[in-house]
Short mmCIF file of N, CA and C in Angstrom, two decimals:
data_model
loop_
_atom_site.label_atom_id
_atom_site.label_comp_id
_atom_site.label_asym_id
_atom_site.label_seq_id
_atom_site.Cartn_x
_atom_site.Cartn_y
_atom_site.Cartn_z
N UNK A 265 20.91 -35.47 18.12
CA UNK A 265 21.58 -36.28 17.13
C UNK A 265 23.03 -36.53 17.48
N UNK A 266 23.66 -35.52 18.06
CA UNK A 266 25.05 -35.69 18.43
C UNK A 266 25.21 -36.82 19.42
N UNK A 267 24.20 -36.94 20.32
CA UNK A 267 24.27 -37.99 21.32
C UNK A 267 24.22 -39.36 20.66
N UNK A 268 23.35 -39.54 19.67
CA UNK A 268 23.24 -40.82 18.99
C UNK A 268 24.54 -41.17 18.27
N UNK A 269 25.13 -40.19 17.59
CA UNK A 269 26.36 -40.49 16.87
C UNK A 269 27.49 -40.80 17.84
N UNK A 270 27.49 -40.13 19.00
CA UNK A 270 28.49 -40.43 20.02
C UNK A 270 28.30 -41.85 20.52
N UNK A 271 27.05 -42.23 20.76
CA UNK A 271 26.76 -43.58 21.22
C UNK A 271 27.20 -44.60 20.18
N UNK A 272 26.91 -44.32 18.91
CA UNK A 272 27.32 -45.24 17.86
C UNK A 272 28.84 -45.33 17.80
N UNK A 273 29.50 -44.20 17.96
CA UNK A 273 30.95 -44.21 17.93
C UNK A 273 31.51 -45.06 19.06
N UNK A 274 30.94 -44.93 20.24
CA UNK A 274 31.40 -45.73 21.38
C UNK A 274 31.14 -47.20 21.12
N UNK A 275 29.97 -47.50 20.56
CA UNK A 275 29.61 -48.88 20.26
C UNK A 275 30.55 -49.45 19.21
N UNK A 276 30.80 -48.67 18.18
CA UNK A 276 31.71 -49.11 17.12
C UNK A 276 33.12 -49.30 17.69
N UNK A 277 33.53 -48.40 18.55
CA UNK A 277 34.86 -48.52 19.17
C UNK A 277 34.94 -49.79 20.00
N UNK A 278 33.87 -50.13 20.73
CA UNK A 278 33.88 -51.36 21.52
C UNK A 278 34.00 -52.58 20.62
N UNK A 279 33.25 -52.57 19.50
CA UNK A 279 33.32 -53.69 18.57
C UNK A 279 34.72 -53.83 17.98
N UNK A 280 35.31 -52.70 17.62
CA UNK A 280 36.67 -52.73 17.06
C UNK A 280 37.65 -53.27 18.09
N UNK A 281 37.53 -52.82 19.34
CA UNK A 281 38.41 -53.29 20.41
C UNK A 281 38.20 -54.78 20.62
N UNK A 282 36.93 -55.22 20.60
CA UNK A 282 36.63 -56.63 20.81
C UNK A 282 37.22 -57.48 19.70
N UNK A 283 37.12 -56.99 18.46
CA UNK A 283 37.67 -57.74 17.33
C UNK A 283 39.18 -57.88 17.47
N UNK A 284 39.85 -56.79 17.87
CA UNK A 284 41.31 -56.81 18.01
C UNK A 284 41.74 -57.77 19.11
N UNK A 285 40.95 -57.80 20.21
CA UNK A 285 41.34 -58.65 21.33
C UNK A 285 40.82 -60.07 21.20
N UNK A 286 39.98 -60.30 20.17
CA UNK A 286 39.44 -61.64 19.97
C UNK A 286 38.22 -61.93 20.82
N UNK A 287 37.76 -60.96 21.61
CA UNK A 287 36.58 -61.15 22.45
C UNK A 287 35.33 -60.86 21.64
N UNK A 288 34.25 -61.45 22.05
CA UNK A 288 32.97 -61.23 21.38
C UNK A 288 32.48 -59.82 21.63
N UNK A 289 31.92 -59.20 20.61
CA UNK A 289 31.36 -57.85 20.74
C UNK A 289 29.88 -57.90 21.11
N UNK A 290 29.38 -59.11 21.36
CA UNK A 290 27.97 -59.30 21.72
C UNK A 290 27.65 -58.53 23.00
N UNK A 291 26.45 -57.92 23.03
CA UNK A 291 25.99 -57.20 24.22
C UNK A 291 25.96 -58.16 25.40
N UNK A 292 26.43 -57.72 26.54
CA UNK A 292 26.45 -58.56 27.73
C UNK A 292 25.04 -58.89 28.17
N UNK A 293 24.84 -60.13 28.60
CA UNK A 293 23.55 -60.53 29.14
C UNK A 293 23.33 -59.83 30.47
N UNK A 294 22.06 -59.75 30.86
CA UNK A 294 21.71 -59.13 32.13
C UNK A 294 22.40 -59.88 33.27
N UNK A 295 22.96 -59.17 34.21
CA UNK A 295 23.58 -59.84 35.35
C UNK A 295 22.54 -60.41 36.32
N UNK A 296 21.26 -60.05 36.10
CA UNK A 296 20.18 -60.50 36.97
C UNK A 296 19.30 -61.47 36.19
N UNK A 297 19.15 -62.68 36.71
CA UNK A 297 18.27 -63.64 36.06
C UNK A 297 16.83 -63.33 36.43
N UNK A 298 15.93 -63.78 35.60
CA UNK A 298 14.51 -63.50 35.82
C UNK A 298 13.76 -64.78 36.16
N UNK A 299 12.83 -64.69 37.10
CA UNK A 299 11.98 -65.84 37.37
C UNK A 299 10.89 -66.02 36.31
N UNK A 300 10.81 -65.06 35.39
CA UNK A 300 9.78 -65.05 34.36
C UNK A 300 10.36 -65.52 33.02
N UNK A 301 9.47 -65.97 32.14
CA UNK A 301 9.91 -66.28 30.78
C UNK A 301 10.29 -64.96 30.10
N UNK A 302 10.96 -65.04 28.99
CA UNK A 302 11.37 -63.82 28.28
C UNK A 302 10.17 -62.97 27.91
N UNK A 303 9.12 -63.60 27.42
CA UNK A 303 7.90 -62.87 27.04
C UNK A 303 7.24 -62.21 28.25
N UNK A 304 7.11 -62.97 29.33
CA UNK A 304 6.51 -62.42 30.56
C UNK A 304 7.37 -61.26 31.10
N UNK A 305 8.68 -61.44 31.04
CA UNK A 305 9.59 -60.39 31.52
C UNK A 305 9.45 -59.13 30.69
N UNK A 306 9.35 -59.28 29.38
CA UNK A 306 9.23 -58.11 28.51
C UNK A 306 7.94 -57.34 28.76
N UNK A 307 6.83 -58.07 28.87
CA UNK A 307 5.54 -57.41 29.12
C UNK A 307 5.54 -56.76 30.50
N UNK A 308 5.96 -57.50 31.50
CA UNK A 308 5.97 -56.98 32.87
C UNK A 308 6.96 -55.84 33.00
N UNK A 309 8.11 -55.98 32.36
CA UNK A 309 9.10 -54.90 32.40
C UNK A 309 8.56 -53.62 31.80
N UNK A 310 7.82 -53.72 30.70
CA UNK A 310 7.20 -52.54 30.09
C UNK A 310 6.18 -51.90 31.01
N UNK A 311 5.39 -52.72 31.68
CA UNK A 311 4.40 -52.23 32.64
C UNK A 311 5.10 -51.49 33.78
N UNK A 312 6.16 -52.09 34.30
CA UNK A 312 6.89 -51.47 35.40
C UNK A 312 7.56 -50.17 34.95
N UNK A 313 8.12 -50.15 33.75
CA UNK A 313 8.76 -48.94 33.24
C UNK A 313 7.74 -47.81 33.10
N UNK A 314 6.58 -48.10 32.52
CA UNK A 314 5.55 -47.08 32.37
C UNK A 314 5.08 -46.56 33.72
N UNK A 315 4.95 -47.46 34.67
CA UNK A 315 4.54 -47.06 36.02
C UNK A 315 5.61 -46.21 36.69
N UNK A 316 6.86 -46.61 36.53
CA UNK A 316 7.97 -45.85 37.10
C UNK A 316 7.98 -44.41 36.59
N UNK A 317 7.83 -44.26 35.30
CA UNK A 317 7.84 -42.93 34.68
C UNK A 317 6.71 -42.07 35.25
N UNK A 318 5.51 -42.65 35.35
CA UNK A 318 4.38 -41.88 35.88
C UNK A 318 4.59 -41.50 37.35
N UNK A 319 5.14 -42.41 38.14
CA UNK A 319 5.34 -42.12 39.56
C UNK A 319 6.44 -41.06 39.77
N UNK A 320 7.48 -41.13 38.99
CA UNK A 320 8.53 -40.10 39.08
C UNK A 320 7.94 -38.75 38.72
N UNK A 321 7.18 -38.71 37.63
CA UNK A 321 6.58 -37.44 37.22
C UNK A 321 5.55 -36.95 38.23
N UNK A 322 4.78 -37.86 38.81
CA UNK A 322 3.81 -37.46 39.84
C UNK A 322 4.53 -36.79 41.01
N UNK A 323 5.64 -37.36 41.43
CA UNK A 323 6.34 -36.74 42.56
C UNK A 323 6.95 -35.39 42.15
N UNK A 324 7.39 -35.26 40.91
CA UNK A 324 7.93 -33.98 40.45
C UNK A 324 6.83 -32.92 40.34
N UNK A 325 5.67 -33.30 39.82
CA UNK A 325 4.53 -32.37 39.72
C UNK A 325 4.09 -31.94 41.12
N UNK A 326 3.99 -32.90 42.02
CA UNK A 326 3.57 -32.57 43.39
C UNK A 326 4.58 -31.65 44.08
N UNK A 327 5.86 -31.87 43.83
CA UNK A 327 6.88 -31.00 44.43
C UNK A 327 6.82 -29.60 43.82
N UNK A 328 6.62 -29.52 42.52
CA UNK A 328 6.49 -28.21 41.86
C UNK A 328 5.29 -27.46 42.44
N UNK A 329 4.19 -28.17 42.60
CA UNK A 329 3.00 -27.55 43.20
C UNK A 329 3.27 -27.13 44.64
N UNK A 330 3.97 -27.96 45.37
CA UNK A 330 4.34 -27.69 46.77
C UNK A 330 5.09 -26.36 46.91
N UNK A 331 5.98 -26.11 45.99
CA UNK A 331 6.78 -24.88 46.06
C UNK A 331 5.99 -23.65 45.63
N UNK A 332 4.94 -23.84 44.85
CA UNK A 332 4.28 -22.71 44.22
C UNK A 332 2.83 -22.50 44.63
N UNK A 333 2.36 -23.23 45.62
CA UNK A 333 0.98 -23.06 46.06
C UNK A 333 0.86 -21.81 46.94
N UNK A 334 -0.20 -21.07 46.74
CA UNK A 334 -0.53 -19.91 47.56
C UNK A 334 -2.04 -19.95 47.85
N UNK A 335 -2.44 -19.18 48.82
CA UNK A 335 -3.88 -19.08 49.09
C UNK A 335 -4.21 -19.36 50.54
N UNK A 336 -5.48 -19.23 50.81
CA UNK A 336 -6.00 -19.35 52.18
C UNK A 336 -5.62 -20.68 52.83
N UNK A 337 -5.65 -21.76 52.04
CA UNK A 337 -5.37 -23.09 52.59
C UNK A 337 -3.97 -23.57 52.21
N UNK A 338 -3.08 -22.61 52.02
CA UNK A 338 -1.70 -22.90 51.64
C UNK A 338 -1.08 -23.99 52.51
N UNK A 339 -1.10 -23.81 53.81
CA UNK A 339 -0.38 -24.73 54.70
C UNK A 339 -0.90 -26.16 54.58
N UNK A 340 -2.20 -26.33 54.60
CA UNK A 340 -2.77 -27.68 54.50
C UNK A 340 -2.39 -28.35 53.17
N UNK A 341 -2.53 -27.61 52.08
CA UNK A 341 -2.21 -28.16 50.76
C UNK A 341 -0.71 -28.42 50.65
N UNK A 342 0.09 -27.50 51.15
CA UNK A 342 1.55 -27.62 51.14
C UNK A 342 1.99 -28.91 51.84
N UNK A 343 1.44 -29.16 53.01
CA UNK A 343 1.80 -30.35 53.77
C UNK A 343 1.27 -31.63 53.11
N UNK A 344 0.07 -31.56 52.57
CA UNK A 344 -0.50 -32.72 51.90
C UNK A 344 0.31 -33.07 50.64
N UNK A 345 0.83 -32.07 49.99
CA UNK A 345 1.70 -32.31 48.83
C UNK A 345 2.98 -33.03 49.24
N UNK A 346 3.54 -32.67 50.40
CA UNK A 346 4.72 -33.38 50.89
C UNK A 346 4.43 -34.86 51.09
N UNK A 347 3.25 -35.17 51.61
CA UNK A 347 2.87 -36.57 51.81
C UNK A 347 2.80 -37.30 50.47
N UNK A 348 2.21 -36.65 49.47
CA UNK A 348 2.11 -37.25 48.14
C UNK A 348 3.48 -37.45 47.52
N UNK A 349 4.36 -36.48 47.67
CA UNK A 349 5.73 -36.60 47.15
C UNK A 349 6.42 -37.82 47.76
N UNK A 350 6.31 -37.95 49.07
CA UNK A 350 6.96 -39.08 49.76
C UNK A 350 6.39 -40.42 49.28
N UNK A 351 5.08 -40.49 49.13
CA UNK A 351 4.46 -41.74 48.66
C UNK A 351 4.91 -42.07 47.24
N UNK A 352 4.83 -41.09 46.35
CA UNK A 352 5.19 -41.34 44.95
C UNK A 352 6.66 -41.73 44.82
N UNK A 353 7.54 -41.09 45.57
CA UNK A 353 8.97 -41.44 45.53
C UNK A 353 9.19 -42.86 46.02
N UNK A 354 8.54 -43.19 47.13
CA UNK A 354 8.68 -44.54 47.68
C UNK A 354 8.18 -45.60 46.72
N UNK A 355 7.02 -45.34 46.11
CA UNK A 355 6.47 -46.30 45.17
C UNK A 355 7.34 -46.41 43.91
N UNK A 356 7.90 -45.30 43.48
CA UNK A 356 8.80 -45.35 42.32
C UNK A 356 9.98 -46.26 42.62
N UNK A 357 10.51 -46.16 43.81
CA UNK A 357 11.64 -47.02 44.19
C UNK A 357 11.20 -48.48 44.23
N UNK A 358 10.03 -48.75 44.80
CA UNK A 358 9.52 -50.13 44.85
C UNK A 358 9.36 -50.70 43.44
N UNK A 359 8.83 -49.90 42.53
CA UNK A 359 8.60 -50.33 41.15
C UNK A 359 9.94 -50.58 40.45
N UNK A 360 10.89 -49.68 40.62
CA UNK A 360 12.20 -49.86 39.99
C UNK A 360 12.89 -51.11 40.53
N UNK A 361 12.79 -51.34 41.82
CA UNK A 361 13.42 -52.52 42.40
C UNK A 361 12.74 -53.80 41.96
N UNK A 362 11.43 -53.74 41.73
CA UNK A 362 10.74 -54.92 41.19
C UNK A 362 11.23 -55.21 39.78
N UNK A 363 11.43 -54.16 38.99
CA UNK A 363 11.95 -54.35 37.63
C UNK A 363 13.31 -55.04 37.68
N UNK A 364 14.17 -54.57 38.55
CA UNK A 364 15.50 -55.18 38.68
C UNK A 364 15.37 -56.63 39.12
N UNK A 365 14.44 -56.91 40.02
CA UNK A 365 14.26 -58.28 40.52
C UNK A 365 13.85 -59.26 39.42
N UNK A 366 13.22 -58.74 38.37
CA UNK A 366 12.85 -59.63 37.25
C UNK A 366 13.82 -59.51 36.08
N UNK A 367 14.95 -58.85 36.31
CA UNK A 367 16.00 -58.78 35.29
C UNK A 367 15.83 -57.67 34.27
N UNK A 368 15.10 -56.62 34.64
CA UNK A 368 14.88 -55.48 33.74
C UNK A 368 15.55 -54.25 34.34
N UNK A 369 16.33 -53.56 33.54
CA UNK A 369 16.99 -52.35 34.00
C UNK A 369 16.03 -51.16 33.90
N UNK A 370 15.66 -50.55 35.04
CA UNK A 370 14.73 -49.42 35.00
C UNK A 370 15.39 -48.16 34.48
N UNK A 371 14.60 -47.28 33.89
CA UNK A 371 15.12 -46.02 33.34
C UNK A 371 14.31 -44.86 33.90
N UNK A 372 14.88 -44.17 34.86
CA UNK A 372 14.21 -43.04 35.49
C UNK A 372 14.86 -41.71 35.15
N UNK A 373 15.58 -41.66 34.03
CA UNK A 373 16.25 -40.42 33.64
C UNK A 373 15.22 -39.36 33.27
N UNK A 374 15.60 -38.11 33.45
CA UNK A 374 14.70 -36.98 33.19
C UNK A 374 14.14 -37.01 31.77
N UNK A 375 14.97 -37.29 30.79
CA UNK A 375 14.51 -37.31 29.41
C UNK A 375 13.49 -38.42 29.18
N UNK A 376 13.70 -39.55 29.82
CA UNK A 376 12.77 -40.67 29.69
C UNK A 376 11.43 -40.31 30.32
N UNK A 377 11.48 -39.69 31.48
CA UNK A 377 10.25 -39.28 32.16
C UNK A 377 9.51 -38.24 31.33
N UNK A 378 10.24 -37.27 30.81
CA UNK A 378 9.62 -36.21 30.01
C UNK A 378 8.93 -36.76 28.76
N UNK A 379 9.53 -37.77 28.14
CA UNK A 379 8.96 -38.35 26.93
C UNK A 379 7.79 -39.29 27.21
N UNK A 380 7.83 -39.99 28.34
CA UNK A 380 6.90 -41.10 28.52
C UNK A 380 5.79 -40.94 29.53
N UNK A 381 5.75 -39.85 30.25
CA UNK A 381 4.77 -39.72 31.32
C UNK A 381 3.38 -39.37 30.80
N UNK A 382 2.38 -39.95 31.46
CA UNK A 382 0.98 -39.61 31.18
C UNK A 382 0.43 -38.59 32.16
N UNK A 383 1.28 -38.11 33.07
CA UNK A 383 0.84 -37.13 34.07
C UNK A 383 0.75 -35.76 33.39
N UNK A 384 -0.38 -35.08 33.56
CA UNK A 384 -0.51 -33.74 32.95
C UNK A 384 0.55 -32.78 33.48
N UNK A 385 1.01 -31.91 32.62
CA UNK A 385 2.03 -30.92 33.00
C UNK A 385 1.48 -29.96 34.05
N UNK A 386 2.35 -29.51 34.92
CA UNK A 386 2.01 -28.49 35.90
C UNK A 386 2.84 -27.27 35.56
N UNK A 387 2.17 -26.23 35.15
CA UNK A 387 2.87 -25.04 34.66
C UNK A 387 3.60 -24.32 35.78
N UNK A 388 4.70 -23.63 35.45
CA UNK A 388 5.44 -22.88 36.46
C UNK A 388 4.64 -21.67 36.94
N UNK A 389 5.09 -21.06 37.99
CA UNK A 389 4.51 -19.85 38.57
C UNK A 389 3.59 -20.21 39.73
N UNK A 390 3.05 -19.19 40.36
CA UNK A 390 2.18 -19.36 41.52
C UNK A 390 0.84 -19.93 41.11
N UNK A 391 0.29 -20.77 41.98
CA UNK A 391 -1.03 -21.36 41.75
C UNK A 391 -1.82 -21.29 43.04
N UNK A 392 -3.07 -20.88 42.93
CA UNK A 392 -3.94 -20.85 44.09
C UNK A 392 -4.20 -22.26 44.61
N UNK A 393 -4.49 -22.35 45.90
CA UNK A 393 -4.67 -23.65 46.52
C UNK A 393 -5.74 -24.49 45.82
N UNK A 394 -6.85 -23.88 45.44
CA UNK A 394 -7.92 -24.60 44.75
C UNK A 394 -7.43 -25.14 43.40
N UNK A 395 -6.68 -24.33 42.69
CA UNK A 395 -6.14 -24.74 41.38
C UNK A 395 -5.16 -25.91 41.56
N UNK A 396 -4.37 -25.87 42.61
CA UNK A 396 -3.42 -26.95 42.88
C UNK A 396 -4.18 -28.24 43.20
N UNK A 397 -5.20 -28.15 44.03
CA UNK A 397 -5.98 -29.34 44.37
C UNK A 397 -6.59 -29.94 43.10
N UNK A 398 -7.15 -29.11 42.24
CA UNK A 398 -7.73 -29.60 40.99
C UNK A 398 -6.66 -30.29 40.12
N UNK A 399 -5.49 -29.69 40.04
CA UNK A 399 -4.41 -30.28 39.24
C UNK A 399 -3.97 -31.62 39.80
N UNK A 400 -3.88 -31.73 41.11
CA UNK A 400 -3.45 -32.97 41.74
C UNK A 400 -4.53 -34.05 41.57
N UNK A 401 -5.79 -33.67 41.69
CA UNK A 401 -6.87 -34.63 41.46
C UNK A 401 -6.77 -35.19 40.04
N UNK A 402 -6.53 -34.32 39.07
CA UNK A 402 -6.39 -34.76 37.68
C UNK A 402 -5.17 -35.66 37.50
N UNK A 403 -4.05 -35.24 38.07
CA UNK A 403 -2.81 -36.03 37.95
C UNK A 403 -2.98 -37.41 38.58
N UNK A 404 -3.55 -37.46 39.76
CA UNK A 404 -3.77 -38.75 40.41
C UNK A 404 -4.73 -39.62 39.59
N UNK A 405 -5.75 -39.00 39.04
CA UNK A 405 -6.69 -39.75 38.20
C UNK A 405 -6.00 -40.40 37.02
N UNK A 406 -5.08 -39.69 36.39
CA UNK A 406 -4.35 -40.24 35.24
C UNK A 406 -3.44 -41.38 35.66
N UNK A 407 -2.73 -41.20 36.77
CA UNK A 407 -1.82 -42.24 37.24
C UNK A 407 -2.62 -43.49 37.62
N UNK A 408 -3.73 -43.30 38.30
CA UNK A 408 -4.56 -44.44 38.71
C UNK A 408 -5.13 -45.16 37.49
N UNK A 409 -5.59 -44.42 36.50
CA UNK A 409 -6.11 -45.05 35.28
C UNK A 409 -5.03 -45.92 34.62
N UNK A 410 -3.82 -45.40 34.55
CA UNK A 410 -2.71 -46.17 34.00
C UNK A 410 -2.41 -47.41 34.83
N UNK A 411 -2.43 -47.26 36.15
CA UNK A 411 -2.18 -48.40 37.03
C UNK A 411 -3.23 -49.48 36.84
N UNK A 412 -4.48 -49.09 36.76
CA UNK A 412 -5.56 -50.08 36.61
C UNK A 412 -5.41 -50.85 35.29
N UNK A 413 -5.03 -50.16 34.24
CA UNK A 413 -4.79 -50.82 32.96
C UNK A 413 -3.63 -51.81 33.09
N UNK A 414 -2.59 -51.37 33.75
CA UNK A 414 -1.40 -52.22 33.90
C UNK A 414 -1.64 -53.40 34.84
N UNK A 415 -2.52 -53.22 35.81
CA UNK A 415 -2.90 -54.34 36.68
C UNK A 415 -3.49 -55.45 35.83
N UNK A 416 -4.36 -55.07 34.90
CA UNK A 416 -4.95 -56.06 33.99
C UNK A 416 -3.88 -56.72 33.12
N UNK A 417 -2.92 -55.95 32.65
CA UNK A 417 -1.87 -56.47 31.77
C UNK A 417 -1.00 -57.52 32.46
N UNK A 418 -0.84 -57.39 33.78
CA UNK A 418 0.04 -58.32 34.50
C UNK A 418 -0.71 -59.54 35.03
N UNK A 419 -1.99 -59.63 34.75
CA UNK A 419 -2.79 -60.75 35.24
C UNK A 419 -2.24 -62.10 34.78
N UNK A 420 -1.71 -62.15 33.57
CA UNK A 420 -1.19 -63.41 33.03
C UNK A 420 0.33 -63.49 33.01
N UNK A 421 1.01 -62.38 33.32
CA UNK A 421 2.47 -62.39 33.21
C UNK A 421 3.20 -62.47 34.55
N UNK A 422 2.68 -61.78 35.58
CA UNK A 422 3.41 -61.77 36.85
C UNK A 422 2.50 -61.27 37.97
N UNK A 423 2.02 -62.20 38.76
CA UNK A 423 1.10 -61.86 39.85
C UNK A 423 1.79 -61.10 40.99
N UNK A 424 3.09 -61.29 41.14
CA UNK A 424 3.82 -60.53 42.17
C UNK A 424 3.82 -59.04 41.81
N UNK A 425 4.13 -58.75 40.56
CA UNK A 425 4.08 -57.36 40.10
C UNK A 425 2.65 -56.84 40.19
N UNK A 426 1.69 -57.66 39.82
CA UNK A 426 0.29 -57.24 39.90
C UNK A 426 -0.06 -56.86 41.34
N UNK A 427 0.38 -57.66 42.31
CA UNK A 427 0.11 -57.33 43.72
C UNK A 427 0.71 -55.98 44.11
N UNK A 428 1.93 -55.72 43.64
CA UNK A 428 2.58 -54.44 43.92
C UNK A 428 1.75 -53.30 43.33
N UNK A 429 1.32 -53.45 42.09
CA UNK A 429 0.54 -52.39 41.44
C UNK A 429 -0.82 -52.20 42.13
N UNK A 430 -1.42 -53.29 42.59
CA UNK A 430 -2.69 -53.18 43.31
C UNK A 430 -2.50 -52.39 44.60
N UNK A 431 -1.43 -52.67 45.33
CA UNK A 431 -1.17 -51.95 46.58
C UNK A 431 -0.95 -50.46 46.32
N UNK A 432 -0.21 -50.15 45.28
CA UNK A 432 0.04 -48.75 44.92
C UNK A 432 -1.27 -48.08 44.52
N UNK A 433 -2.05 -48.75 43.70
CA UNK A 433 -3.34 -48.18 43.26
C UNK A 433 -4.25 -47.94 44.45
N UNK A 434 -4.30 -48.87 45.39
CA UNK A 434 -5.16 -48.70 46.57
C UNK A 434 -4.78 -47.46 47.35
N UNK A 435 -3.48 -47.25 47.56
CA UNK A 435 -3.04 -46.09 48.31
C UNK A 435 -3.28 -44.79 47.54
N UNK A 436 -2.99 -44.80 46.25
CA UNK A 436 -3.21 -43.59 45.46
C UNK A 436 -4.70 -43.28 45.30
N UNK A 437 -5.54 -44.30 45.25
CA UNK A 437 -6.98 -44.07 45.20
C UNK A 437 -7.48 -43.44 46.50
N UNK A 438 -6.92 -43.85 47.61
CA UNK A 438 -7.27 -43.23 48.90
C UNK A 438 -6.84 -41.76 48.89
N UNK A 439 -5.63 -41.51 48.42
CA UNK A 439 -5.14 -40.14 48.32
C UNK A 439 -6.02 -39.32 47.37
N UNK A 440 -6.40 -39.92 46.25
CA UNK A 440 -7.27 -39.25 45.27
C UNK A 440 -8.58 -38.82 45.92
N UNK A 441 -9.16 -39.71 46.70
CA UNK A 441 -10.39 -39.40 47.43
C UNK A 441 -10.18 -38.20 48.37
N UNK A 442 -9.08 -38.20 49.10
CA UNK A 442 -8.82 -37.12 50.06
C UNK A 442 -8.61 -35.78 49.35
N UNK A 443 -7.96 -35.81 48.20
CA UNK A 443 -7.81 -34.58 47.43
C UNK A 443 -9.15 -34.13 46.88
N UNK A 444 -9.95 -35.07 46.36
CA UNK A 444 -11.27 -34.72 45.83
C UNK A 444 -12.18 -34.13 46.88
N UNK A 445 -12.07 -34.62 48.10
CA UNK A 445 -12.94 -34.15 49.19
C UNK A 445 -12.76 -32.65 49.42
N UNK A 446 -11.61 -32.13 49.09
CA UNK A 446 -11.35 -30.69 49.28
C UNK A 446 -12.08 -29.85 48.24
N UNK A 447 -12.55 -30.49 47.18
CA UNK A 447 -13.27 -29.77 46.13
C UNK A 447 -14.78 -29.76 46.35
N UNK A 448 -15.24 -30.55 47.32
CA UNK A 448 -16.69 -30.66 47.57
C UNK A 448 -17.25 -29.38 48.20
#
């Protein structure tokens, strides 16, 4: 609550300063123009934001698992987790940059990720290699399900974003298969 009141105070202070100086207190328009209509931008921006949050959380979960995996197949799982972390981080950056390209400011702050992610939590402490593989299979499944839903959402709003999401889904689905194969 203190944060909200501080934000309001800053906002009120800006308005007061603007009134005194004769300048408009209106929120500044985005410095980035969008190739999309306002409606298309809003829908696509929401899709990109949701995807960004899931990808950031996926890379955090994978890194947490990377640090805490133990067991007979520790090394293989440990290294495979590094690959997943690198992919998720790279895709998160691609998604955030696509949002900026359509005039939407991405939000990858920790609090935003914690509130908005659909990735299942990965508990602290040591985890056996089999348990880690199961957790990653579940996490990837959730991220992929969200991506597939969002691919459909962008069918009418932005085919460029849809192509990006399709490419990410294809790679994560391949990774999902490789993680699942370890459970067979």
